[in-house]
């Protein structure tokens, strides 16, 4: 398949906080190849034509229906994006897999099923399986003959997964491990054939196992009664003296955490992409409805407040979409660069780890964006949005889980800063020298800065200042709390929020600049408007978080000085976001859909 990769080397994970890449150095949806677009189109068509018409039955859990749809999708190569071709998979690159995930996520129930099978249910074997395990299981997972699931959580251990109680003991003959325990909340649990199960060998060594449903002692429980994603299956899985052949140990004994967390890294990124797909569908539905529904003698979409909603939905989708494809571009470029040298699994692990910060950002920012979009869609539908007969009602319920699974958003916020600090301390990211340099700059007082020029030049400066604010806040926090910083969770979350806003702002900026350079500012006017609104308001949020963080670290005269510096960094032109949003709304309403598709 023709892949599309950037010519320049991929930026290092987290380096966006310190560097200012050029627009041509980031991947954007406009860079997708025809092949990549075709995969997205196939995925979307499949869901629209085959899945949406039977949603009622899926939501009612018609026996066998979801499994049948998974198998049919597998026949089109939609359930094995990341599985290499040599094992029967579609063998897609990271960018194509991202498009596939985005476009298959039109309906939450199917999106979750897809993620559990093609993502966290299959990837452990792709990344960590032995040659025999790959040959035995991957072709069947790719064809849908087997459906996969991932079993980490337990009733008493979700976020705190390493505290799991499932035990594995080698039998006296030395041929099988005997597993005992209960897994909880397992997506695809009810119909999966293959479970990736995490258990502690001899009560200590966390280890991953490939467990077939047919193994004696493996039994899924009843379907859980959930708030949403009713189309998907979620059950406990019971392991009662379950006999697992020794050769089904995945990776190494005692290295289960490596399997679990690397796969979750990949899953988090995918979840962000899935949220983009879901939100576009909801925006389309809401825009159409706003034209059909009349109040006070005119379509409700003609009212300013409704235009504002449609615009803001599109703007936030734009920001997340921009960062998802930017990250996908980095990951793909890094994988490409590593290919052909060394151990493939280790290379993949290194790349996943390299972009773990960006993956957590995709998960948190994507899921919160989707929650915003579905909430506004319900509001646009008014009372009908609160009725089960209308799809936005379902989308609202379906969205909520995204902030909970694949590591809650609280845990991922902590991880963003933890990983950043780890990279800084490990010398992979020169965060400390940058903070020291900034401290010198602050001491030297205001300096003459060149007036920026070109498209979105003021916004570029706003982002550069936001990065300084982050360094100011993070530098102070680190100096005060050092290795105890993790205990200051509210402070850590404030810093994580700044990091996410910076990545979102810059990704939108670079994409709009790239589009303007390619097609001219006139042809990219709506996108430029969207970027300006987003950056103006995200910068306000950065200000707010910086103040919170700095006030938690300094006091007295020192605090006053820090606030004065912050004020200096916060200087930026005021823009008319009302007028800009009206223009973005016009772009949405002109097509009744997300207006920046493929651009
Ligand atoms: C529909 C659904 C599908 C799922 N699918 C799967 C699956 O396929 N496989 C699988 O293994 N698991 C799955 N899960 C489980 C999911 O990953 C967990 O629910 C999630 O990790 C949270 O764990 P928990 O429910 O135990 O909540 P808890 O860990 O008890 O968390 C409760 C609250 O406390 C917060 N919290 C916990 N620890 C901290 C901390 N250190 N600092 C700050 N806040 C903290 C959390 O953020 C959360 O707000 C699924 C869950 C659901 C609901």
Coordinates of C-alpha atoms and ligand atoms in Angstrom, one line a residue:
X1 CA 0.0 0.0 0.0
X2 CA 1.3 3.5 -0.8
X3 CA 2.2 5.1 2.5
X4 CA 2.5 8.7 3.1
X5 CA 5.3 9.7 5.5
X6 CA 7.1 13.0 6.1
X7 CA 10.5 13.5 4.7
X8 CA 11.9 15.1 7.8
X9 CA 12.7 12.9 10.8
X10 CA 9.9 12.6 13.4
X11 CA 10.0 15.0 16.3
X12 CA 10.9 13.4 19.6
X13 CA 8.0 12.6 21.9
X14 CA 7.1 15.6 24.1
X15 CA 9.5 17.9 22.2
X16 CA 6.6 20.1 21.0
X17 CA 6.9 21.9 24.4
X18 CA 10.4 23.1 23.5
X19 CA 10.5 23.3 19.7
X20 CA 8.6 25.1 17.1
X21 CA 8.2 22.9 14.0
X22 CA 7.5 24.2 10.6
X23 CA 4.1 23.4 9.0
X24 CA 5.7 21.1 6.5
X25 CA 7.1 19.0 9.3
X26 CA 3.7 17.8 10.5
X27 CA 1.4 15.4 8.9
X28 CA -2.2 16.6 8.3
X29 CA -5.3 15.0 6.9
X30 CA -4.6 16.8 3.6
X31 CA -1.5 14.5 3.3
X32 CA -3.5 11.3 3.3
X33 CA -2.8 9.2 0.2
X34 CA -5.7 7.9 -2.0
X35 CA -5.1 4.4 -0.6
X36 CA -5.4 5.7 3.0
X37 CA -8.6 7.6 2.2
X38 CA -10.0 4.5 0.5
X39 CA -9.5 2.5 3.6
X40 CA -11.4 5.1 5.6
X41 CA -14.1 5.2 3.0
X42 CA -14.5 1.4 3.1
X43 CA -14.7 1.4 6.9
X44 CA -17.3 4.2 7.0
X45 CA -19.4 2.7 4.2
X46 CA -19.4 -0.6 6.1
X47 CA -20.7 0.9 9.3
X48 CA -23.2 3.1 7.5
X49 CA -24.6 0.3 5.3
X50 CA -24.2 -2.8 7.4
X51 CA -24.1 -1.7 11.0
X52 CA -26.3 1.4 11.4
X53 CA -29.4 -0.3 9.9
X54 CA -29.3 -2.9 12.6
X55 CA -28.4 -0.7 15.5
X56 CA -31.8 -1.4 17.3
X57 CA -31.1 -5.1 17.3
X58 CA -27.5 -4.6 18.4
X59 CA -28.6 -2.4 21.3
X60 CA -31.0 -5.1 22.3
X61 CA -28.1 -7.6 22.2
X62 CA -29.6 -9.8 19.5
X63 CA -27.6 -13.0 20.0
X64 CA -24.8 -13.5 17.5
X65 CA -25.4 -10.3 15.6
X66 CA -22.3 -8.3 16.7
X67 CA -20.1 -11.4 16.2
X68 CA -21.5 -11.8 12.7
X69 CA -20.8 -8.1 11.9
X70 CA -17.2 -8.4 13.2
X71 CA -16.6 -11.4 10.9
X72 CA -18.1 -9.7 7.9
X73 CA -15.9 -6.6 8.6
X74 CA -12.9 -8.9 9.0
X75 CA -13.6 -10.2 5.5
X76 CA -13.0 -6.7 4.2
X77 CA -9.8 -6.4 6.2
X78 CA -11.3 -3.9 8.6
X79 CA -10.6 -5.9 11.8
X80 CA -6.8 -6.4 11.3
X81 CA -5.4 -3.0 10.4
X82 CA -2.2 -3.4 12.5
X83 CA -1.7 -7.1 11.8
X84 CA 1.1 -7.8 9.3
X85 CA 0.1 -9.2 5.9
X86 CA 2.3 -12.3 6.5
X87 CA -0.2 -13.3 9.2
X88 CA -3.3 -12.6 7.2
X89 CA -3.8 -9.0 8.4
X90 CA -4.3 -5.8 6.4
X91 CA -0.7 -4.7 7.3
X92 CA -1.6 -1.0 7.4
X93 CA 0.8 1.7 8.4
X94 CA 0.0 3.8 11.5
X95 CA -1.7 6.6 9.5
X96 CA -4.0 4.2 7.6
X97 CA -4.9 2.4 10.8
X98 CA -5.8 5.8 12.3
X99 CA -8.1 6.6 9.4
X100 CA -9.6 3.2 9.6
X101 CA -10.3 3.6 13.3
X102 CA -11.7 7.1 12.9
X103 CA -14.1 6.1 10.1
X104 CA -15.3 2.9 11.7
X105 CA -16.2 4.8 14.8
X106 CA -19.5 6.3 13.5
X107 CA -21.4 4.1 16.0
X108 CA -20.0 3.8 19.5
X109 CA -21.0 0.1 20.1
X110 CA -19.1 -1.0 17.0
X111 CA -16.2 1.3 17.7
X112 CA -15.6 -0.2 21.1
X113 CA -16.0 -3.8 19.7
X114 CA -13.5 -3.0 17.0
X115 CA -11.0 -1.5 19.4
X116 CA -11.1 -4.5 21.8
X117 CA -10.7 -6.9 18.9
X118 CA -8.3 -5.3 16.5
X119 CA -6.5 -3.2 19.1
X120 CA -6.0 -4.4 22.6
X121 CA -7.2 -8.0 21.8
X122 CA -4.8 -8.6 18.9
X123 CA -1.9 -6.2 19.4
X124 CA -0.4 -8.1 22.3
X125 CA 0.2 -11.1 20.0
X126 CA 1.4 -8.8 17.1
X127 CA 3.9 -7.1 19.4
X128 CA 4.9 -9.8 21.8
X129 CA 3.9 -13.2 20.4
X130 CA 6.4 -15.9 19.4
X131 CA 6.5 -17.0 15.8
X132 CA 4.3 -20.0 16.7
X133 CA 1.8 -17.9 18.6
X134 CA 1.6 -15.4 15.7
X135 CA 1.1 -18.2 13.1
X136 CA -1.5 -19.9 15.3
X137 CA -3.7 -17.0 16.3
X138 CA -3.2 -13.9 14.1
X139 CA -4.6 -15.3 10.8
X140 CA -7.8 -16.4 12.7
X141 CA -8.1 -13.1 14.5
X142 CA -7.6 -11.3 11.2
X143 CA -10.3 -13.3 9.4
X144 CA -12.7 -13.0 12.3
X145 CA -12.7 -16.7 12.9
X146 CA -11.6 -15.8 16.4
X147 CA -12.7 -12.7 18.2
X148 CA -10.3 -11.2 20.7
X149 CA -10.6 -9.5 24.1
X150 CA -8.2 -8.0 26.7
X151 CA -8.6 -8.9 30.3
X152 CA -6.6 -6.8 32.7
X153 CA -9.2 -5.2 35.0
X154 CA -10.6 -7.0 38.0
X155 CA -13.4 -6.1 40.5
X156 CA -11.0 -4.6 42.9
X157 CA -8.3 -3.4 40.5
X158 CA -8.9 -1.1 37.5
X159 CA -6.7 2.0 37.6
X160 CA -4.5 0.1 40.1
X161 CA -4.2 -2.8 37.7
X162 CA -0.9 -4.1 39.1
X163 CA -2.8 -4.9 42.2
X164 CA -4.7 -7.7 40.4
X165 CA -5.5 -10.9 42.2
X166 CA -5.7 -13.5 39.4
X167 CA -3.0 -16.2 40.1
X168 CA -1.2 -18.6 37.9
X169 CA 0.7 -21.7 39.1
X170 CA 2.6 -24.2 37.0
X171 CA 1.0 -27.7 37.3
X172 CA 3.2 -30.5 38.7
X173 CA 3.7 -31.9 35.2
X174 CA 5.2 -28.6 34.1
X175 CA 2.9 -28.5 31.0
X176 CA 0.2 -26.0 32.0
X177 CA -0.4 -22.9 34.1
X178 CA -3.5 -23.1 36.3
X179 CA -5.2 -19.8 36.4
X180 CA -7.6 -18.7 39.1
X181 CA -9.4 -15.3 39.4
X182 CA -12.0 -13.0 38.0
X183 CA -11.7 -10.4 35.3
X184 CA -14.2 -7.6 35.2
X185 CA -15.5 -5.3 32.5
X186 CA -14.2 -7.3 29.6
X187 CA -15.2 -5.8 26.2
X188 CA -16.3 -8.5 23.7
X189 CA -16.3 -10.8 26.8
X190 CA -19.6 -12.4 25.9
X191 CA -18.6 -13.7 22.4
X192 CA -14.8 -13.5 22.3
X193 CA -12.9 -16.7 21.5
X194 CA -9.5 -15.5 22.7
X195 CA -8.7 -13.6 25.9
X196 CA -5.4 -11.9 26.7
X197 CA -5.4 -12.5 30.4
X198 CA -3.1 -11.0 32.9
X199 CA -2.3 -13.0 36.0
X200 CA 0.5 -13.2 38.6
X201 CA 2.6 -16.3 38.4
X202 CA 3.1 -17.6 42.0
X203 CA 1.2 -14.6 43.2
X204 CA 4.1 -12.2 42.2
X205 CA 5.2 -12.2 38.7
X206 CA 2.7 -10.3 36.5
X207 CA 2.4 -12.2 33.2
X208 CA 0.3 -12.2 30.1
X209 CA -1.4 -15.4 28.8
X210 CA -3.3 -16.3 25.7
X211 CA -6.4 -18.0 26.9
X212 CA -8.8 -19.7 24.5
X213 CA -12.5 -19.6 25.6
X214 CA -12.6 -23.4 25.1
X215 CA -9.8 -24.0 27.7
X216 CA -11.3 -25.9 30.7
X217 CA -12.1 -23.5 33.5
X218 CA -12.5 -20.3 31.4
X219 CA -16.1 -18.9 31.5
X220 CA -17.5 -15.5 30.7
X221 CA -20.3 -14.2 33.0
X222 CA -23.5 -12.4 32.2
X223 CA -23.7 -9.1 30.3
X224 CA -23.3 -6.0 32.5
X225 CA -26.1 -3.4 32.5
X226 CA -24.3 -0.4 31.3
X227 CA -25.1 3.3 30.8
X228 CA -24.2 3.2 27.1
X229 CA -22.4 1.3 24.3
X230 CA -25.3 -1.2 24.6
X231 CA -24.3 -2.7 21.2
X232 CA -21.0 -3.9 22.7
X233 CA -20.6 -6.8 25.0
X234 CA -19.1 -6.3 28.5
X235 CA -18.9 -9.2 30.9
X236 CA -16.8 -10.6 33.6
X237 CA -14.6 -13.6 32.8
X238 CA -14.1 -16.3 35.4
X239 CA -11.0 -18.4 35.6
X240 CA -11.5 -21.5 37.7
X241 CA -8.6 -23.8 37.7
X242 CA -8.3 -22.8 34.0
X243 CA -5.7 -24.9 32.3
X244 CA -3.5 -22.8 30.0
X245 CA -0.7 -24.6 28.0
X246 CA 2.8 -23.3 29.0
X247 CA 3.4 -22.3 25.4
X248 CA 0.6 -19.7 25.7
X249 CA 2.6 -17.5 28.0
X250 CA 2.8 -14.2 26.1
X251 CA 6.2 -12.5 26.3
X252 CA 8.1 -13.3 29.4
X253 CA 7.1 -14.4 32.9
X254 CA 7.1 -11.4 35.1
X255 CA 7.0 -9.0 32.1
X256 CA 3.2 -8.7 31.9
X257 CA 3.3 -5.0 32.7
X258 CA 5.4 -4.4 29.6
X259 CA 2.7 -6.1 27.5
X260 CA -0.2 -4.4 29.3
X261 CA 1.1 -0.8 29.3
X262 CA 2.5 -0.8 25.8
X263 CA -0.7 -2.1 24.4
X264 CA -2.6 0.4 26.4
X265 CA -0.4 3.2 25.0
X266 CA -1.4 2.1 21.5
X267 CA -5.0 1.8 22.6
X268 CA -5.1 5.3 24.0
X269 CA -4.0 6.8 20.8
X270 CA -6.6 4.8 18.9
X271 CA -9.3 5.9 21.3
X272 CA -8.5 9.5 20.4
X273 CA -8.9 8.7 16.7
X274 CA -12.2 6.9 17.5
X275 CA -13.5 10.0 19.2
X276 CA -12.9 12.1 16.1
X277 CA -15.0 9.8 14.0
X278 CA -17.8 9.7 16.5
X279 CA -17.9 13.4 16.9
X280 CA -18.0 14.1 13.1
X281 CA -21.1 11.9 12.8
X282 CA -22.8 13.8 15.7
X283 CA -22.0 17.2 14.2
X284 CA -23.5 16.1 10.9
X285 CA -26.7 14.9 12.6
X286 CA -27.0 18.1 14.7
X287 CA -26.4 20.4 11.7
X288 CA -29.1 18.7 9.6
X289 CA -31.5 18.8 12.5
X290 CA -30.9 22.5 13.1
X291 CA -32.1 23.2 9.5
X292 CA -35.2 21.0 9.8
X293 CA -36.4 22.1 13.2
X294 CA -38.2 25.4 13.3
X295 CA -38.9 27.8 16.2
X296 CA -40.2 31.3 16.2
X297 CA -40.8 31.0 12.5
X298 CA -37.3 30.0 11.4
X299 CA -34.9 27.1 11.5
X300 CA -33.2 26.9 14.9
X301 CA -29.8 26.8 13.1
X302 CA -30.4 30.5 12.1
X303 CA -30.1 31.6 15.7
X304 CA -26.8 32.9 16.8
X305 CA -26.5 30.7 19.8
X306 CA -27.1 27.5 17.7
X307 CA -24.5 28.7 15.2
X308 CA -22.1 29.2 18.0
X309 CA -22.7 25.6 19.1
X310 CA -22.2 24.1 15.6
X311 CA -19.0 26.2 15.1
X312 CA -17.5 25.3 18.5
X313 CA -18.2 21.6 17.9
X314 CA -16.4 21.8 14.5
X315 CA -13.5 23.8 16.0
X316 CA -12.9 21.3 18.8
X317 CA -13.0 18.4 16.4
X318 CA -10.6 20.3 14.2
X319 CA -8.1 20.7 17.1
X320 CA -8.3 17.0 18.1
X321 CA -8.1 15.8 14.5
X322 CA -5.1 18.0 13.9
X323 CA -3.2 16.5 16.8
X324 CA -4.2 12.9 16.1
X325 CA -2.9 13.0 12.6
X326 CA 0.2 15.0 13.6
X327 CA 1.0 12.2 16.1
X328 CA 0.2 9.5 13.7
X329 CA 2.6 11.1 11.3
X330 CA 5.3 11.1 13.9
X331 CA 4.7 7.5 15.0
X332 CA 4.7 6.3 11.4
X333 CA 7.9 8.2 10.5
X334 CA 9.6 6.8 13.6
X335 CA 8.4 3.2 12.8
X336 CA 9.6 3.8 9.2
X337 CA 13.0 5.0 10.4
X338 CA 13.4 2.0 12.8
X339 CA 12.3 -0.6 10.2
X340 CA 15.0 -2.9 9.0
X341 CA 17.3 -2.4 12.0
X342 CA 17.4 -4.5 15.2
X343 CA 14.5 -6.3 16.8
X344 CA 11.1 -5.4 15.4
X345 CA 9.2 -5.8 18.7
X346 CA 11.7 -3.7 20.6
X347 CA 11.6 -1.1 17.9
X348 CA 7.8 -0.9 18.1
X349 CA 8.0 -0.7 21.9
X350 CA 10.5 2.1 21.7
X351 CA 8.3 4.0 19.3
X352 CA 5.1 3.5 21.4
X353 CA 7.0 4.6 24.5
X354 CA 8.5 7.6 22.6
X355 CA 5.0 8.9 21.9
X356 CA 3.3 7.8 25.1
X357 CA 2.7 11.5 26.1
X358 CA 1.0 12.2 22.8
X359 CA -1.1 9.0 23.1
X360 CA -2.3 10.0 26.5
X361 CA -3.1 13.5 25.2
X362 CA -5.1 12.0 22.3
X363 CA -7.1 9.9 24.8
X364 CA -7.9 12.6 27.3
X365 CA -8.4 15.5 24.9
X366 CA -10.3 13.4 22.4
X367 CA -12.7 11.9 24.9
X368 CA -13.4 15.3 26.5
X369 CA -14.0 16.8 23.1
X370 CA -16.5 14.1 22.2
X371 CA -18.3 14.6 25.5
X372 CA -18.6 18.3 24.7
X373 CA -19.8 17.6 21.1
X374 CA -22.5 15.0 22.2
X375 CA -23.7 17.3 25.0
X376 CA -24.2 20.2 22.6
X377 CA -25.9 17.9 20.1
X378 CA -28.4 16.9 22.7
X379 CA -29.0 20.6 23.4
X380 CA -29.5 21.3 19.7
X381 CA -32.1 18.6 19.6
X382 CA -33.9 20.0 22.6
X383 CA -36.4 17.6 24.2
X384 CA -35.9 15.2 21.3
X385 CA -32.3 14.9 22.2
X386 CA -33.4 13.4 25.5
X387 CA -35.5 10.7 23.7
X388 CA -34.1 7.3 22.9
X389 CA -35.6 7.4 19.4
X390 CA -33.0 10.0 18.4
X391 CA -29.4 9.0 17.7
X392 CA -27.8 11.9 19.6
X393 CA -29.4 10.5 22.8
X394 CA -27.5 7.2 22.3
X395 CA -24.3 9.1 21.3
X396 CA -24.5 11.0 24.5
X397 CA -24.6 7.8 26.6
X398 CA -22.0 6.1 24.4
X399 CA -19.5 8.9 24.7
X400 CA -19.2 8.8 28.5
X401 CA -17.2 5.6 28.8
X402 CA -14.2 7.1 26.9
X403 CA -13.1 9.1 29.9
X404 CA -13.1 6.0 32.0
X405 CA -11.5 3.1 30.1
X406 CA -8.0 2.7 28.7
X407 CA -6.8 4.5 31.8
X408 CA -9.1 7.1 33.3
X409 CA -8.5 10.7 32.3
X410 CA -7.2 11.4 35.8
X411 CA -4.6 8.6 35.5
X412 CA -3.7 9.8 32.0
X413 CA -3.2 13.4 33.2
X414 CA -0.8 12.1 35.9
X415 CA 0.9 10.0 33.3
X416 CA 1.5 12.9 30.9
X417 CA 3.5 14.8 33.5
X418 CA 5.1 11.6 34.9
X419 CA 6.4 10.6 31.4
X420 CA 7.5 14.1 30.7
X421 CA 9.5 14.3 33.8
X422 CA 11.0 10.8 33.2
X423 CA 12.1 12.0 29.7
X424 CA 13.5 15.2 31.2
X425 CA 15.4 13.3 33.9
X426 CA 16.6 10.7 31.5
X427 CA 18.1 13.3 29.2
X428 CA 15.8 12.6 26.3
X429 CA 14.1 15.9 26.6
X430 CA 16.1 19.0 27.6
X431 CA 13.3 20.4 29.7
X432 CA 15.5 21.5 32.6
X433 CA 18.0 23.5 30.5
X434 CA 15.0 25.1 28.8
X435 CA 13.5 26.1 32.2
X436 CA 16.9 27.5 33.3
X437 CA 17.2 29.5 30.1
X438 CA 13.8 30.9 30.6
X439 CA 14.6 31.8 34.2
X440 CA 17.6 33.8 32.8
X441 CA 15.3 35.5 30.3
X442 CA 12.9 36.5 33.0
X443 CA 15.7 38.0 35.1
X444 CA 16.9 40.0 32.1
X445 CA 13.5 41.6 31.8
X446 CA 11.4 42.4 28.7
X447 CA 13.3 42.2 25.4
X448 CA 12.6 43.4 21.9
X449 CA 10.8 40.7 20.0
X450 CA 10.5 40.6 16.3
X451 CA 7.0 41.3 15.0
X452 CA 5.8 38.0 13.5
X453 CA 4.6 37.9 9.9
X454 CA 2.5 35.7 7.8
X455 CA -0.6 33.6 8.3
X456 CA -1.5 33.2 12.0
X457 CA 1.6 34.9 13.1
X458 CA 0.1 36.4 16.2
X459 CA -1.2 33.0 17.1
X460 CA 2.2 31.4 16.7
X461 CA 3.5 34.0 19.2
X462 CA 0.7 33.2 21.6
X463 CA 1.7 29.5 21.5
X464 CA 5.4 30.3 22.0
X465 CA 4.3 32.3 25.1
X466 CA 2.1 29.4 26.3
X467 CA 5.2 27.2 26.2
X468 CA 7.1 29.7 28.3
X469 CA 4.2 29.7 30.8
X470 CA 4.4 26.0 31.0
X471 CA 8.1 26.1 31.6
X472 CA 7.7 28.8 34.2
X473 CA 5.0 26.8 36.0
X474 CA 6.6 23.4 35.6
X475 CA 10.1 24.7 36.5
X476 CA 8.8 26.1 39.8
X477 CA 6.8 23.0 40.6
X478 CA 9.7 20.7 40.0
X479 CA 12.1 22.9 42.0
X480 CA 9.7 23.0 45.0
X481 CA 8.5 19.4 45.0
X482 CA 11.2 17.4 43.1
X483 CA 10.5 13.7 43.3
X484 CA 7.4 14.4 45.5
X485 CA 5.7 16.3 42.6
X486 CA 3.5 13.3 41.8
X487 CA 1.8 13.7 45.3
X488 CA 0.6 17.1 44.3
X489 CA -2.1 15.8 42.0
X490 CA -4.1 19.0 41.4
X491 CA -0.9 20.8 40.4
X492 CA 0.2 17.9 38.2
X493 CA -3.2 18.0 36.5
X494 CA -3.0 21.8 35.9
X495 CA 0.4 21.2 34.2
X496 CA -1.0 18.4 32.2
X497 CA -3.9 20.6 31.0
X498 CA -1.3 23.2 29.8
X499 CA 0.6 20.5 28.0
X500 CA -2.6 19.3 26.2
X501 CA -3.7 22.8 25.3
X502 CA -0.3 23.6 23.8
X503 CA -0.2 20.5 21.7
X504 CA -3.8 21.1 20.5
X505 CA -3.2 24.8 19.7
X506 CA 0.0 24.1 17.9
X507 CA -1.4 21.2 15.9
X508 CA -4.3 23.3 14.7
X509 CA -2.0 26.2 13.9
X510 CA 0.5 24.2 11.9
X511 CA -2.3 22.5 10.0
X512 CA -4.0 25.7 9.1
X513 CA -0.6 27.3 8.1
X514 CA 0.2 24.2 5.9
X515 CA -3.3 24.4 4.3
X516 CA -2.8 28.1 3.6
X517 CA 0.6 27.5 2.1
X518 CA -0.8 24.8 -0.1
X519 CA -4.1 26.3 -1.2
X520 CA -3.8 30.0 -0.3
X521 CA -5.2 31.8 2.7
X522 CA -8.5 32.6 0.9
X523 CA -9.3 28.9 0.2
X524 CA -8.4 28.0 3.8
X525 CA -10.2 31.0 5.4
X526 CA -12.6 28.9 7.5
X527 CA -9.8 26.7 8.8
X528 CA -7.8 29.8 9.7
X529 CA -10.8 31.2 11.5
X530 CA -11.2 27.9 13.4
X531 CA -7.6 27.9 14.4
X532 CA -7.8 31.5 15.6
X533 CA -10.8 30.9 17.8
X534 CA -9.4 27.7 19.2
X535 CA -6.0 29.3 20.0
X536 CA -7.5 32.4 21.5
X537 CA -9.6 30.4 23.9
X538 CA -7.1 27.6 24.6
X539 CA -4.6 30.4 25.5
X540 CA -7.1 31.7 28.1
X541 CA -7.2 28.2 29.6
X542 CA -3.5 28.0 29.7
X543 CA -3.4 31.4 31.5
X544 CA -5.9 30.0 34.0
X545 CA -4.0 26.8 34.7
X546 CA -0.6 28.6 34.9
X547 CA -2.0 30.9 37.5
X548 CA -3.4 28.0 39.5
X549 CA -0.1 26.1 39.3
X550 CA 2.1 29.1 40.1
X551 CA -0.1 30.1 43.1
X552 CA 0.3 26.6 44.4
X553 CA 4.1 26.8 44.3
X554 CA 5.0 30.4 45.3
X555 CA 3.9 32.9 47.9
X556 CA 4.5 36.5 49.0
X557 CA 6.8 38.7 46.9
X558 CA 7.9 35.8 44.9
X559 CA 4.3 35.0 43.8
X560 CA 3.8 38.7 42.8
X561 CA 6.9 38.6 40.7
X562 CA 5.9 35.3 39.1
X563 CA 2.4 36.7 38.3
X564 CA 3.9 39.8 36.7
X565 CA 6.0 37.6 34.5
X566 CA 3.0 35.5 33.6
X567 CA 1.1 38.7 32.7
X568 CA 3.9 39.6 30.3
X569 CA 3.7 36.2 28.6
X570 CA -0.1 36.5 28.5
X571 CA -0.1 39.6 26.4
X572 CA -1.8 39.0 23.1
X573 CA -4.2 40.7 20.7
X574 CA -7.9 40.5 21.3
X575 CA -9.9 39.0 18.5
X576 CA -13.6 38.9 17.8
X577 CA -14.4 35.2 18.4
X578 CA -18.2 35.8 17.9
X579 CA -17.7 36.9 14.2
X580 CA -15.1 34.1 13.6
X581 CA -17.4 31.5 15.0
X582 CA -20.2 32.7 12.8
X583 CA -18.0 32.1 9.8
X584 CA -17.1 28.6 10.9
X585 CA -20.8 27.9 11.5
X586 CA -21.5 29.0 7.9
X587 CA -18.9 26.5 6.7
X588 CA -20.5 23.7 8.7
X589 CA -24.0 24.6 7.6
X590 CA -23.1 24.9 4.0
X591 CA -22.4 21.2 3.9
X592 CA -24.1 19.9 7.0
X593 CA -21.0 18.3 8.2
X594 CA -17.5 18.8 9.6
X595 CA -16.1 21.3 7.1
X596 CA -12.3 20.4 7.2
X597 CA -12.5 16.8 6.1
X598 CA -9.4 15.7 4.3
X599 CA -8.0 19.3 4.4
Ligands
LIG1 C1 -17.7 -0.5 29.5 C2 -16.4 -0.8 30.0 C3 -15.5 -1.6 29.2 C4 -14.3 -1.9 29.7 N1 -13.5 -2.7 28.9 C5 -12.3 -3.3 29.5 C6 -11.6 -4.3 28.8 O1 -11.9 -4.7 27.7 N2 -10.5 -4.8 29.4 C7 -10.1 -4.4 30.7 O2 -9.1 -4.9 31.2 N3 -10.8 -3.4 31.3 C8 -11.9 -2.9 30.8 N4 -12.6 -1.9 31.5 C9 -12.2 -1.5 32.8 C10 -11.6 -0.1 32.8 O3 -10.4 0.0 32.2 C11 -11.6 0.4 34.3 O4 -13.0 0.6 34.6 C12 -10.8 1.7 34.4 O5 -9.5 1.4 34.3 C13 -11.1 2.3 35.8 O6 -10.9 1.4 36.8 P1 -12.0 1.2 37.9 O7 -13.3 1.1 37.3 O8 -11.6 0.2 38.9 O9 -12.1 2.6 38.7 P2 -11.1 3.0 39.9 O10 -9.7 2.6 39.6 O11 -11.7 2.5 41.2 O12 -11.2 4.6 39.8 C14 -12.3 5.3 40.4 C15 -12.0 6.8 40.3 O13 -10.8 7.1 41.1 C16 -9.8 7.7 40.3 N5 -8.5 7.2 40.7 C17 -8.1 6.0 40.8 N6 -6.8 6.0 41.2 C18 -6.4 7.2 41.2 C19 -5.1 7.9 41.4 N7 -4.0 7.2 41.7 N8 -5.1 9.2 41.3 C20 -6.2 9.9 41.0 N9 -7.4 9.4 40.8 C21 -7.5 8.1 40.8 C22 -10.2 7.3 38.9 O14 -9.7 8.2 37.9 C23 -11.7 7.3 38.9 O15 -12.2 8.6 38.7 C24 -13.8 -1.5 30.9 C25 -14.7 -0.7 31.7 C26 -16.0 -0.4 31.3 C27 -16.9 0.4 32.1

